[in-house]
PDB file of C-alpha atoms in Angstrom:
ATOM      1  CA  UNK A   1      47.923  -4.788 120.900  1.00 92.00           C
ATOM      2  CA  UNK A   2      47.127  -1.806 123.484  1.00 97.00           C
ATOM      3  CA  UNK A   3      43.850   0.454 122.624  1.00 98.00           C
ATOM      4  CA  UNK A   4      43.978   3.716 123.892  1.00 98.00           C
ATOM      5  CA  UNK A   5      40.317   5.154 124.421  1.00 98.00           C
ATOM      6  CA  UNK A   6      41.068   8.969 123.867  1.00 98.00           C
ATOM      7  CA  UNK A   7      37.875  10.989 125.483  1.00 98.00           C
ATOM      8  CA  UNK A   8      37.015  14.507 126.739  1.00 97.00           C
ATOM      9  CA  UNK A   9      38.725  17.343 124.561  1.00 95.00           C
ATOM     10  CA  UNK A  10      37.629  20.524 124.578  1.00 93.00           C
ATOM     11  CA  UNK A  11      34.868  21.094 122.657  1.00 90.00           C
ATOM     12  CA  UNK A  12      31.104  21.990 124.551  1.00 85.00           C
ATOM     13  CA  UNK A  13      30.405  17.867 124.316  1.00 89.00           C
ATOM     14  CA  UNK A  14      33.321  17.461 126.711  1.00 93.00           C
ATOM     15  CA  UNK A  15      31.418  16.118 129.544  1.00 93.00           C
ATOM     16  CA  UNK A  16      29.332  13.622 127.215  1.00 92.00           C
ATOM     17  CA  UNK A  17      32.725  12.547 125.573  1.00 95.00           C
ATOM     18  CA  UNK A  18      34.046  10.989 128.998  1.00 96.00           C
ATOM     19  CA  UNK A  19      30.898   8.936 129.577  1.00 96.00           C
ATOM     20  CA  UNK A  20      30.891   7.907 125.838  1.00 96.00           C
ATOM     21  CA  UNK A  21      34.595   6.537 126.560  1.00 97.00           C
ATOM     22  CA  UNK A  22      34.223   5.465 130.146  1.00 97.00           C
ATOM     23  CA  UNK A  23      31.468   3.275 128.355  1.00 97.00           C
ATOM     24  CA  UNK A  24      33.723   1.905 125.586  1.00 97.00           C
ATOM     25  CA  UNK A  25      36.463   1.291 128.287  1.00 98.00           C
ATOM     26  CA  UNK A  26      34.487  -0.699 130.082  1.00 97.00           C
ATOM     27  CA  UNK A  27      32.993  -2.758 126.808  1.00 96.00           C
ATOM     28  CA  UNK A  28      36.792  -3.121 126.201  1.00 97.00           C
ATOM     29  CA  UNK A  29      38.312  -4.381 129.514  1.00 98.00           C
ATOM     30  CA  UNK A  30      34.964  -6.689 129.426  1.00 97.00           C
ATOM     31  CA  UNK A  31      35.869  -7.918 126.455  1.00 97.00           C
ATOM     32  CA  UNK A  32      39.522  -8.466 127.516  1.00 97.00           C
ATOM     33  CA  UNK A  33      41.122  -6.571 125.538  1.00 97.00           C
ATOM     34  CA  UNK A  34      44.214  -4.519 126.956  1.00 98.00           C
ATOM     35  CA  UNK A  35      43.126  -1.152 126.739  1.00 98.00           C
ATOM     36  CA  UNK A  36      43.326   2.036 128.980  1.00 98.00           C
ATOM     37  CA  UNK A  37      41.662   5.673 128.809  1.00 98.00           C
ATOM     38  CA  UNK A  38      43.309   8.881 128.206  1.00 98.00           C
ATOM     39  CA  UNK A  39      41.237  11.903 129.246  1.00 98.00           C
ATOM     40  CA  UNK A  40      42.221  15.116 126.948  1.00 97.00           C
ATOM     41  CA  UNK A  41      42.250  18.475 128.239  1.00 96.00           C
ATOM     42  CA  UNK A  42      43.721  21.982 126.621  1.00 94.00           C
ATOM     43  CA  UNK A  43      47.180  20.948 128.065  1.00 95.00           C
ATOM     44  CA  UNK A  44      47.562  17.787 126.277  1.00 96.00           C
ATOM     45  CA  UNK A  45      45.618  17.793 123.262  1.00 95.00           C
ATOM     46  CA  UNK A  46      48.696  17.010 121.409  1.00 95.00           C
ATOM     47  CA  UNK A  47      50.924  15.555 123.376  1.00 96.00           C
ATOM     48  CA  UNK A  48      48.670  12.770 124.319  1.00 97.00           C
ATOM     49  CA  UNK A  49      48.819  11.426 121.235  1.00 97.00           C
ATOM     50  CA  UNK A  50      52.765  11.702 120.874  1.00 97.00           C
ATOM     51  CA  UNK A  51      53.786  10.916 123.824  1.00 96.00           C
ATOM     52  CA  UNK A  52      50.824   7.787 125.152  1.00 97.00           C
ATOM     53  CA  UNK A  53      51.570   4.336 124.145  1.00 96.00           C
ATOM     54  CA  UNK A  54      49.089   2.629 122.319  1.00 97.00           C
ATOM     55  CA  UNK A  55      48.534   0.557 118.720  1.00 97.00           C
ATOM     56  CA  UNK A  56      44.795   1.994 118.291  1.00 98.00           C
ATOM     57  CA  UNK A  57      43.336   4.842 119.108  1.00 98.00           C
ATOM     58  CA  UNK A  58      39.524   4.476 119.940  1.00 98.00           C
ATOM     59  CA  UNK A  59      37.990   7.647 119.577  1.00 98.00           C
ATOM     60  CA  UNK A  60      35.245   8.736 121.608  1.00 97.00           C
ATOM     61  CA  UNK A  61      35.730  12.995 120.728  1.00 96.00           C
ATOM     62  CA  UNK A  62      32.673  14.892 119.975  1.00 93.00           C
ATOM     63  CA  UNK A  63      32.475  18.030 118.777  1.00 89.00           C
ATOM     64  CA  UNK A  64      35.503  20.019 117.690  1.00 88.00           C
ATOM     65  CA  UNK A  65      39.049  18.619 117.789  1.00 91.00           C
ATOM     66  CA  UNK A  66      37.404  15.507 117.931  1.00 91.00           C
ATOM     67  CA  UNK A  67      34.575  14.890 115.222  1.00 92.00           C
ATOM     68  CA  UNK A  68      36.270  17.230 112.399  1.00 93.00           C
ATOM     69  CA  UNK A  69      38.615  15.677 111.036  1.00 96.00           C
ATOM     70  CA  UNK A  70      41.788  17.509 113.025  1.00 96.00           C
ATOM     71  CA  UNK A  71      42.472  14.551 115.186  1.00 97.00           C
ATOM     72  CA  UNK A  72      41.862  12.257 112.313  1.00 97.00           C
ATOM     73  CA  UNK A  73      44.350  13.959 110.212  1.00 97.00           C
ATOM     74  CA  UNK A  74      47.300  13.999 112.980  1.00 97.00           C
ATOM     75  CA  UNK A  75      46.661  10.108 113.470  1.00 97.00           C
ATOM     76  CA  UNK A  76      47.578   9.821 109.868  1.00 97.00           C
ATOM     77  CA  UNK A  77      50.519  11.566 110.200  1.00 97.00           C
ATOM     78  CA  UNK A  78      51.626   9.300 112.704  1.00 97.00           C
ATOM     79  CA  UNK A  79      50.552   6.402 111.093  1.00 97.00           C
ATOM     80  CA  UNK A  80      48.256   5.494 114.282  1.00 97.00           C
ATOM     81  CA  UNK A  81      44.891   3.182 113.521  1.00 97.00           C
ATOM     82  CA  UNK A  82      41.983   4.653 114.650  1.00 97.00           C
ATOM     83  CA  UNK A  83      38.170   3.681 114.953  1.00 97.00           C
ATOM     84  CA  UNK A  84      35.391   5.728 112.971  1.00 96.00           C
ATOM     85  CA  UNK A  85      35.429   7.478 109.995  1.00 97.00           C
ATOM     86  CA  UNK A  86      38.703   9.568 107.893  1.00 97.00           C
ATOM     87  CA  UNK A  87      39.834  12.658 108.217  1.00 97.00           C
ATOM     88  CA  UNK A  88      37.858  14.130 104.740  1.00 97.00           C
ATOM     89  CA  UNK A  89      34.456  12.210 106.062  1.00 97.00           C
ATOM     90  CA  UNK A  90      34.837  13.387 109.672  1.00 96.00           C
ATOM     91  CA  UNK A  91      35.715  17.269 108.405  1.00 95.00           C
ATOM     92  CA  UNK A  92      32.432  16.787 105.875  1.00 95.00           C
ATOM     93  CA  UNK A  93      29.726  15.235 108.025  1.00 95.00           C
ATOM     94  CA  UNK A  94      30.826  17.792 110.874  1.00 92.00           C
ATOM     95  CA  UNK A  95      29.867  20.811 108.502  1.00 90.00           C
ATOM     96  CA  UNK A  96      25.617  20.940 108.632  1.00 89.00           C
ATOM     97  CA  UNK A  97      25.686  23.072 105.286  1.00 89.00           C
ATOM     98  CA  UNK A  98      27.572  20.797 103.427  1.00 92.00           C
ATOM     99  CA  UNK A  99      26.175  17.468 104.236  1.00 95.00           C
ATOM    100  CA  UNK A 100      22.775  19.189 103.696  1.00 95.00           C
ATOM    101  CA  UNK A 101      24.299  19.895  99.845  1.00 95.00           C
ATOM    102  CA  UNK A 102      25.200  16.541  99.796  1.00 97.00           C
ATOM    103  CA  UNK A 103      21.896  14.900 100.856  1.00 97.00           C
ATOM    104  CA  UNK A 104      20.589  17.459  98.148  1.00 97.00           C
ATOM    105  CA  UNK A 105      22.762  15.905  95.265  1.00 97.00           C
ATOM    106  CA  UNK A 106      21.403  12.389  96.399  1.00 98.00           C
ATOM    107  CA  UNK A 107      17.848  13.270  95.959  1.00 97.00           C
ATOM    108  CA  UNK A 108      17.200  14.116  99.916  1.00 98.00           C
ATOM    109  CA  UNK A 109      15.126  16.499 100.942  1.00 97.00           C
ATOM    110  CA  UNK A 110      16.148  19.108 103.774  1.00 97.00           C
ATOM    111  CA  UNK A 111      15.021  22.061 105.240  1.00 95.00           C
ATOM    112  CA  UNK A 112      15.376  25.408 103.422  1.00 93.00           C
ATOM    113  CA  UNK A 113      18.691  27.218 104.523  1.00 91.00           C
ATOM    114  CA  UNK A 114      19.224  31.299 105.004  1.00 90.00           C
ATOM    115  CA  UNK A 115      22.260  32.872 104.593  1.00 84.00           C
ATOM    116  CA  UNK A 116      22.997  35.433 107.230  1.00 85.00           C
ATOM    117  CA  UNK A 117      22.343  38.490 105.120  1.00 83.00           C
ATOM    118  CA  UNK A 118      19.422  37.112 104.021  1.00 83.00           C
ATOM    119  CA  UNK A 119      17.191  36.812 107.421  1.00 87.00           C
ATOM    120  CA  UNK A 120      15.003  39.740 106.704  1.00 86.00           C
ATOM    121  CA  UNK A 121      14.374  37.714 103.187  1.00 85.00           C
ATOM    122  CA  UNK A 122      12.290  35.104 105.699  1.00 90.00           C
ATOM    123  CA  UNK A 123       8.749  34.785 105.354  1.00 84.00           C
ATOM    124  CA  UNK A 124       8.062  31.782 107.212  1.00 90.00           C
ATOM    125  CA  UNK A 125       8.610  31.472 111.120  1.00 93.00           C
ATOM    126  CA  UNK A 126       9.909  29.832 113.085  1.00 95.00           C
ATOM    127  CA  UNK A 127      13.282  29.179 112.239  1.00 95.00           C
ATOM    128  CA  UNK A 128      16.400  27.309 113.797  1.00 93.00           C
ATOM    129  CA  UNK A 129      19.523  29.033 114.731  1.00 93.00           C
ATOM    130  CA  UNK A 130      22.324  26.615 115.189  1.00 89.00           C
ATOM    131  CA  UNK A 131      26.135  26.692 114.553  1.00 87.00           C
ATOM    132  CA  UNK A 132      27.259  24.671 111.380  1.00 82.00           C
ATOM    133  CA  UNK A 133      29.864  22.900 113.547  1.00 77.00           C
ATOM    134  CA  UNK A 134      28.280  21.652 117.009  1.00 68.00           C
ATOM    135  CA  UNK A 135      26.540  18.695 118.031  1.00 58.00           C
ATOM    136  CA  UNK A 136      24.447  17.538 121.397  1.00 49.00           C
ATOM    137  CA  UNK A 137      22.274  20.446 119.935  1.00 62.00           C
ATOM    138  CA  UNK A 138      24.432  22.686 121.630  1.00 68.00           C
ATOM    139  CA  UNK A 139      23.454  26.633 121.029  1.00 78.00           C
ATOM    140  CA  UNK A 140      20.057  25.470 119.334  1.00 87.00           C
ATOM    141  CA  UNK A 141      17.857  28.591 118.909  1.00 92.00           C
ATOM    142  CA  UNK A 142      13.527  28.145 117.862  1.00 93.00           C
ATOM    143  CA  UNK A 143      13.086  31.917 116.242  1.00 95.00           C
ATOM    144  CA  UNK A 144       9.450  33.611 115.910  1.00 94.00           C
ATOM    145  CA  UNK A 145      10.704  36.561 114.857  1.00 94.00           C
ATOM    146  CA  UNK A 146      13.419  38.953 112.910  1.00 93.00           C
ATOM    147  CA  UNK A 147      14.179  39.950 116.294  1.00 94.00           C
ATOM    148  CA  UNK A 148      14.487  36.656 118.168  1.00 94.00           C
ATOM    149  CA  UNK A 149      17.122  35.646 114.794  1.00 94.00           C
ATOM    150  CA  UNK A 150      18.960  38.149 115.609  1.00 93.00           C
ATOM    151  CA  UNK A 151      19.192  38.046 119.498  1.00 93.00           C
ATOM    152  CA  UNK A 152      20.405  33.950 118.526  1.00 93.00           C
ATOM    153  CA  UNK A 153      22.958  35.151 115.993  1.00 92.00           C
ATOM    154  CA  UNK A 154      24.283  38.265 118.928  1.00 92.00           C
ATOM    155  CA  UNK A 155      24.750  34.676 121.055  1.00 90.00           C
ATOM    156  CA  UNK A 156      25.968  33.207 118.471  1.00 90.00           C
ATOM    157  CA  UNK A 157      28.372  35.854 117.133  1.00 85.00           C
ATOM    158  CA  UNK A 158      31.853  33.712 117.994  1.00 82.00           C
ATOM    159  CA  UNK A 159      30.520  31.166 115.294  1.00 84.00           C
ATOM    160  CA  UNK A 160      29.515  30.119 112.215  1.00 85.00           C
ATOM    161  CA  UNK A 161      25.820  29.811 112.394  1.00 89.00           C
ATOM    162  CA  UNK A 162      22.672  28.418 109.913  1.00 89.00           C
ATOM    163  CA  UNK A 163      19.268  28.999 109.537  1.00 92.00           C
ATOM    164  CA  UNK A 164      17.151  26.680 108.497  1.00 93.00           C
ATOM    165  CA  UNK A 165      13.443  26.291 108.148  1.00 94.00           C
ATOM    166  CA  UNK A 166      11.494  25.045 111.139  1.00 95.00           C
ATOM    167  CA  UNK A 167       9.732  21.826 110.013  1.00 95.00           C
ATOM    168  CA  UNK A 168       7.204  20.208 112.435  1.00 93.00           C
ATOM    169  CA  UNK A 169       7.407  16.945 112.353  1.00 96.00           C
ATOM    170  CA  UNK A 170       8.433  13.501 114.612  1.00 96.00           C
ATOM    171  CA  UNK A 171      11.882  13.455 115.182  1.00 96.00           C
ATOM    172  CA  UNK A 172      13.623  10.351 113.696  1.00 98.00           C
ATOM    173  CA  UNK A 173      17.288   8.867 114.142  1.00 98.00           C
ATOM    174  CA  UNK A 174      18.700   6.361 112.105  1.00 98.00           C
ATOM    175  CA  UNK A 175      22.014   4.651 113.161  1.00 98.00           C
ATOM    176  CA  UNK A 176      24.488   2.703 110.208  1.00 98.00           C
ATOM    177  CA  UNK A 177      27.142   0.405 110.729  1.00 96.00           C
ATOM    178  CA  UNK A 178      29.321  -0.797 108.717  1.00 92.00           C
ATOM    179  CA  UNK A 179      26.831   0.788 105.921  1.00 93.00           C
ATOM    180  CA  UNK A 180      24.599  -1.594 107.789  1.00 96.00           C
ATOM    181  CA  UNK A 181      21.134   0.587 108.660  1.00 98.00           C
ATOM    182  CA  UNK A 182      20.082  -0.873 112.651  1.00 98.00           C
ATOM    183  CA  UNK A 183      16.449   0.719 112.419  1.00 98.00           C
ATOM    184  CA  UNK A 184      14.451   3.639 112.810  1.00 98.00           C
ATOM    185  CA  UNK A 185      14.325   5.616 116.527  1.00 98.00           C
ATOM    186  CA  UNK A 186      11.521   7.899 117.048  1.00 97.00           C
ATOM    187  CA  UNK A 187      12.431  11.138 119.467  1.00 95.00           C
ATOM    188  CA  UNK A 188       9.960  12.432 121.885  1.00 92.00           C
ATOM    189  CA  UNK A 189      10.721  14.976 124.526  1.00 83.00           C
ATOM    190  CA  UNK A 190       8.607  15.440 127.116  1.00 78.00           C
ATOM    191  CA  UNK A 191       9.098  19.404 126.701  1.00 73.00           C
ATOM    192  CA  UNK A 192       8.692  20.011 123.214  1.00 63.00           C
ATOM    193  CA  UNK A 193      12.419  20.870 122.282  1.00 59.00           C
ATOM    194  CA  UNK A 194      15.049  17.961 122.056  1.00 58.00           C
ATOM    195  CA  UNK A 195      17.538  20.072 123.199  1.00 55.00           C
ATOM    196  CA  UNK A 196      21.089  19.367 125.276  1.00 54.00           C
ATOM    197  CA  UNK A 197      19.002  19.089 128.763  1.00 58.00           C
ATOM    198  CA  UNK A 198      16.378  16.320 127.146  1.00 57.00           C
ATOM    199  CA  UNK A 199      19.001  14.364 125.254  1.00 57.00           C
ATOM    200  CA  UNK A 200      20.933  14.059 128.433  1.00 57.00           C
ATOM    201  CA  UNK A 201      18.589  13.991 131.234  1.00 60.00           C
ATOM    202  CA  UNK A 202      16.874  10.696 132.518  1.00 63.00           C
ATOM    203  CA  UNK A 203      13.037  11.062 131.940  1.00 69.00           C
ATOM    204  CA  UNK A 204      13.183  14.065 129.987  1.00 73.00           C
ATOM    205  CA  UNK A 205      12.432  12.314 126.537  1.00 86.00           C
ATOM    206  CA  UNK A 206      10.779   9.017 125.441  1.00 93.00           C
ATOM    207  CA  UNK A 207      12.334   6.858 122.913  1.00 95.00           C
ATOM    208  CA  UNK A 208      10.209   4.618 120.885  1.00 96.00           C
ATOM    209  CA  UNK A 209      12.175   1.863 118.791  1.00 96.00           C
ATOM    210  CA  UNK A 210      11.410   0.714 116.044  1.00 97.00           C
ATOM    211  CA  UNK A 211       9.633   3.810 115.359  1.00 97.00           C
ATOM    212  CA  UNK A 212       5.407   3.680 114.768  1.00 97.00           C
ATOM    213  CA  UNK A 213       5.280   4.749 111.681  1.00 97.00           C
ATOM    214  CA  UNK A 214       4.372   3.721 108.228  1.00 97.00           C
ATOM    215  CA  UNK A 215       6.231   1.084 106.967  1.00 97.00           C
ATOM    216  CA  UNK A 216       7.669   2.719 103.614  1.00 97.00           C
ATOM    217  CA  UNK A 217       8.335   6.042 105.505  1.00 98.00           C
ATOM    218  CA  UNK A 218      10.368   3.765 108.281  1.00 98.00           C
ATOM    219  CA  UNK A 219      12.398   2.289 104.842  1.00 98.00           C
ATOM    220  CA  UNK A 220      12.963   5.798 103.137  1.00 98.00           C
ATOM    221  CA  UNK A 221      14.372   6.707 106.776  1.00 98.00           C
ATOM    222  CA  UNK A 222      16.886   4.048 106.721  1.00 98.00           C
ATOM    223  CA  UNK A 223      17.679   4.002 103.022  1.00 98.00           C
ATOM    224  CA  UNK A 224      17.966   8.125 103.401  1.00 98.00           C
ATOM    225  CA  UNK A 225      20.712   6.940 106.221  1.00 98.00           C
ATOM    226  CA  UNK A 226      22.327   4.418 104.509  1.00 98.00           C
ATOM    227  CA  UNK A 227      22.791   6.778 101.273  1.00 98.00           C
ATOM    228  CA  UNK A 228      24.661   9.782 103.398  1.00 98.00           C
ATOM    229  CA  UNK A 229      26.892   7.287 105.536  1.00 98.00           C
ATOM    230  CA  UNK A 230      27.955   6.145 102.156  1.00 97.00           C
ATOM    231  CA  UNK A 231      28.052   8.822  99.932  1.00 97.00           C
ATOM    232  CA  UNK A 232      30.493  10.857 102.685  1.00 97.00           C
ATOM    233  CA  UNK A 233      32.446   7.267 103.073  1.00 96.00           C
ATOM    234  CA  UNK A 234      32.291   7.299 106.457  1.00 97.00           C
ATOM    235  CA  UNK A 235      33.326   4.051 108.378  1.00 96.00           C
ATOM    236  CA  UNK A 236      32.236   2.484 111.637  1.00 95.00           C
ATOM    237  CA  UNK A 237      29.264   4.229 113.310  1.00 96.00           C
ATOM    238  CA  UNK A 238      26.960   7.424 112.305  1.00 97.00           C
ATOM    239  CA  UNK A 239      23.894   8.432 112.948  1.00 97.00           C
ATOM    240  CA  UNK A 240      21.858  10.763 110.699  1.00 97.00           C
ATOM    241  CA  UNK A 241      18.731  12.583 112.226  1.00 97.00           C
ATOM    242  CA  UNK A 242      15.679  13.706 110.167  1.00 97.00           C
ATOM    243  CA  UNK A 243      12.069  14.976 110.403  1.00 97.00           C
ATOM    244  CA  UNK A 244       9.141  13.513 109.315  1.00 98.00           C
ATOM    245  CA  UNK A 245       6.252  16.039 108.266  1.00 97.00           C
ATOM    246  CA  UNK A 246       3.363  15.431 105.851  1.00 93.00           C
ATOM    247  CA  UNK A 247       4.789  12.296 104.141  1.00 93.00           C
ATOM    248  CA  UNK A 248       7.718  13.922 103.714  1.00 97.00           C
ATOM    249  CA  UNK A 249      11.274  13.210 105.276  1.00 98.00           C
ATOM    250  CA  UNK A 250      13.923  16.056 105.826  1.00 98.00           C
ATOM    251  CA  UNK A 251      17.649  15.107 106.636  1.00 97.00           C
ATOM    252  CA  UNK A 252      18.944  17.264 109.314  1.00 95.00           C
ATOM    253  CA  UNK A 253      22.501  16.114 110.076  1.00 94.00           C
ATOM    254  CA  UNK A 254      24.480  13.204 110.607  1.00 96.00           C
ATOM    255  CA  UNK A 255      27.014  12.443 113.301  1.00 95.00           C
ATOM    256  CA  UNK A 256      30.027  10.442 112.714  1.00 95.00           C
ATOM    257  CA  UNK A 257      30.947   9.722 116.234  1.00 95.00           C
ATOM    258  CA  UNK A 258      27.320   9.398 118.278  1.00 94.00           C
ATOM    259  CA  UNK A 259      26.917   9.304 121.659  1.00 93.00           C
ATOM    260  CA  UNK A 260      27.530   5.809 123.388  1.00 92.00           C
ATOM    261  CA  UNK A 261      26.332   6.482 126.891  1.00 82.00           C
ATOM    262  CA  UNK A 262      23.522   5.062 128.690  1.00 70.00           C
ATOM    263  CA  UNK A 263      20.812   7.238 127.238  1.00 76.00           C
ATOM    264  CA  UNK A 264      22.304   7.014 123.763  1.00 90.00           C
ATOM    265  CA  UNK A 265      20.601   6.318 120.627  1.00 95.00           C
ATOM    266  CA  UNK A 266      22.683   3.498 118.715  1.00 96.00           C
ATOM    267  CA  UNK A 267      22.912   1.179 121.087  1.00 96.00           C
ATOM    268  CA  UNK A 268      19.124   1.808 121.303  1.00 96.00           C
ATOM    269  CA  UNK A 269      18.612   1.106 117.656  1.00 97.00           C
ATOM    270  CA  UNK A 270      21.429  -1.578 117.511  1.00 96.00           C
ATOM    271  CA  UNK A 271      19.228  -3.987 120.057  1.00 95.00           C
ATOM    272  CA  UNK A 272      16.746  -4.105 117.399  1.00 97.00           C
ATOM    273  CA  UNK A 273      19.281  -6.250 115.017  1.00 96.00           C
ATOM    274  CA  UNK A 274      20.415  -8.414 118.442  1.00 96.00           C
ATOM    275  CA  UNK A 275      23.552  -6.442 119.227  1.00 96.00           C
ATOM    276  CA  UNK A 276      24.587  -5.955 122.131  1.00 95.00           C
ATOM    277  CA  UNK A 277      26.831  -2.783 123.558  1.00 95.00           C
ATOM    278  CA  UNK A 278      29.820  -5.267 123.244  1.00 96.00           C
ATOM    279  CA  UNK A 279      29.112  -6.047 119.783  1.00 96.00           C
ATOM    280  CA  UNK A 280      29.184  -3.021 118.453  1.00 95.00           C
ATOM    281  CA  UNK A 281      32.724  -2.109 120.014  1.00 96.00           C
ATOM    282  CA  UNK A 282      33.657  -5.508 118.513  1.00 96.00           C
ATOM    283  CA  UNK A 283      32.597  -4.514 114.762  1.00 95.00           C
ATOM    284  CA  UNK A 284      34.000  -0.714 115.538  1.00 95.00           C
ATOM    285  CA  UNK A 285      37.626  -2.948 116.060  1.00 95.00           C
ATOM    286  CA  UNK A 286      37.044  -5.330 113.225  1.00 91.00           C
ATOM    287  CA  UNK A 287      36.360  -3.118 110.978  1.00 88.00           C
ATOM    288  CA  UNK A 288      40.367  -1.508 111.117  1.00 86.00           C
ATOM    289  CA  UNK A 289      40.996  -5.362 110.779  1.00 70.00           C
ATOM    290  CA  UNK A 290      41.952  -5.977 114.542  1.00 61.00           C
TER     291      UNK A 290
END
């Protein structure tokens, strides 16, 4: 059985994408398993899965062409296995707005959401500007103002966007396995804003796992997980982010293929239920019933 680890793409997360796979590679080859990489670029985003020879693809994609869905979908058509979650789960949990509707229907609270024609209805500032499909916090705006929301959504203009209500708060991540919660991550840049340069910068943010905080607030977090990774039936690894403010915890997003590099959050969070890096590539594999 030959694994193909299918990194890069095109998307903004590019560059995080080949250290997520060079990672995986190396768990792989470790592991002895006979695997290779395959680094995607515009040229070859289709061919490379045509044309490449491998049983199982092991996707390590973030962002668009990647996360959504599209890559997921052409693997079914091929009848390729492939780690991480289906085509409908991956197009859902990629799409902020509608996870957020989701999380609603289970009882979750989230932040309250602005429609575009609707900014000069906000009261309360600040706001985030974000797109709807984008990860790594990639084009993350904090707005004061009317102005300031609109100066985001001119940078913004090539995508869709939402704006949500700013909640202060600690940050929290919570990653799920196998619809297996690994424990509650608390997020603490140094700067204020965990934004692309503190998420992927050495000693720009302090991690603190398991998170300090009260006990049934760190068990809402991971049941609040738990719930989304199931309810959107997504398979191997996510990681849903919220705030916690006044008691209160706000679901933000969830990713359905996180980060596995060195600074990443799951494997993090999975040392705090004894797994290893290795492991988790193990149960990623298992789980397709290799």
């Amino acid at each position: 059985m030959k694994i193909g680890v299918f990194m890069g793409g095109i998307s903004s997360e590019r560059e995080i994408s080949i250290k997520t796979g060079t990672a995986i590679l190396k768990s792989l080859l470790r592991q002895g398993y006979d695997a290779y990489g395959i680094e995607l670029h515009k040229d070859n985003m289709l061919k490379a899965f045509l044309d490449e020879e491998y049983d199982v693809a092991f996707l390590a994609l973030h962002g668009i062409y990647g996360e959504d869905g599209r890559i997921q979908a052409l693997l079914d058509i091929l009848g390729k296995k492939y780690t991480g979650s289906s085509m409908i789960s991956s197009a859902i949990s990629m799409d902020k707005d509608l996870t957020k509707k989701i999380a609603i229907s289970e009882g979750i609270k989230v932040p309250k959401t602005y429609k575009i024609h609707d900014i000069y209805k906000i009261e309360d500032f600040p706001v985030v500007v974000k797109p709807v499909i984008e990860g790594s916090s990639v084009g993350l705006y904090i707005c004061k103002s009317i102005e300031e929301v609109k100066k985001a959504l001119a940078e913004l203009s090539e995508k869709e966007v939402t704006i949500e209500q700013f909640i202060k708060g600690e940050e929290l991540t919570v990653g799920v396995i196998q619809g297996e919660p690994l424990g509650v991550l608390k997020i603490k840049p140094k700067k204020g804003l965990y934004d692309y340069k503190s998420k992927y910068t050495k000693g720009m943010t302090e991690y603190e796992y398991p998170a300090v905080i009260d006990n049934k607030d760190y068990k809402k977090a991971m049941e609040y997980a738990t719930i989304i990774h199931n309810s959107l039936k997504m398979n191997g690894i996510s990681r849903s982010d919220f705030i916690l403010s006044n008691g209160d915890i706000y679901f933000l997003e969830v990713n359905s293929c996180p980060g596995m590099t060195e600074t990443s959050l799951v494997p993090k969070l999975a040392t705090l239920k004894g797994y290893t890096f290795d492991d988790l590539i193990k149960k990623m594999l298992k789980e397709i019933n290799l």
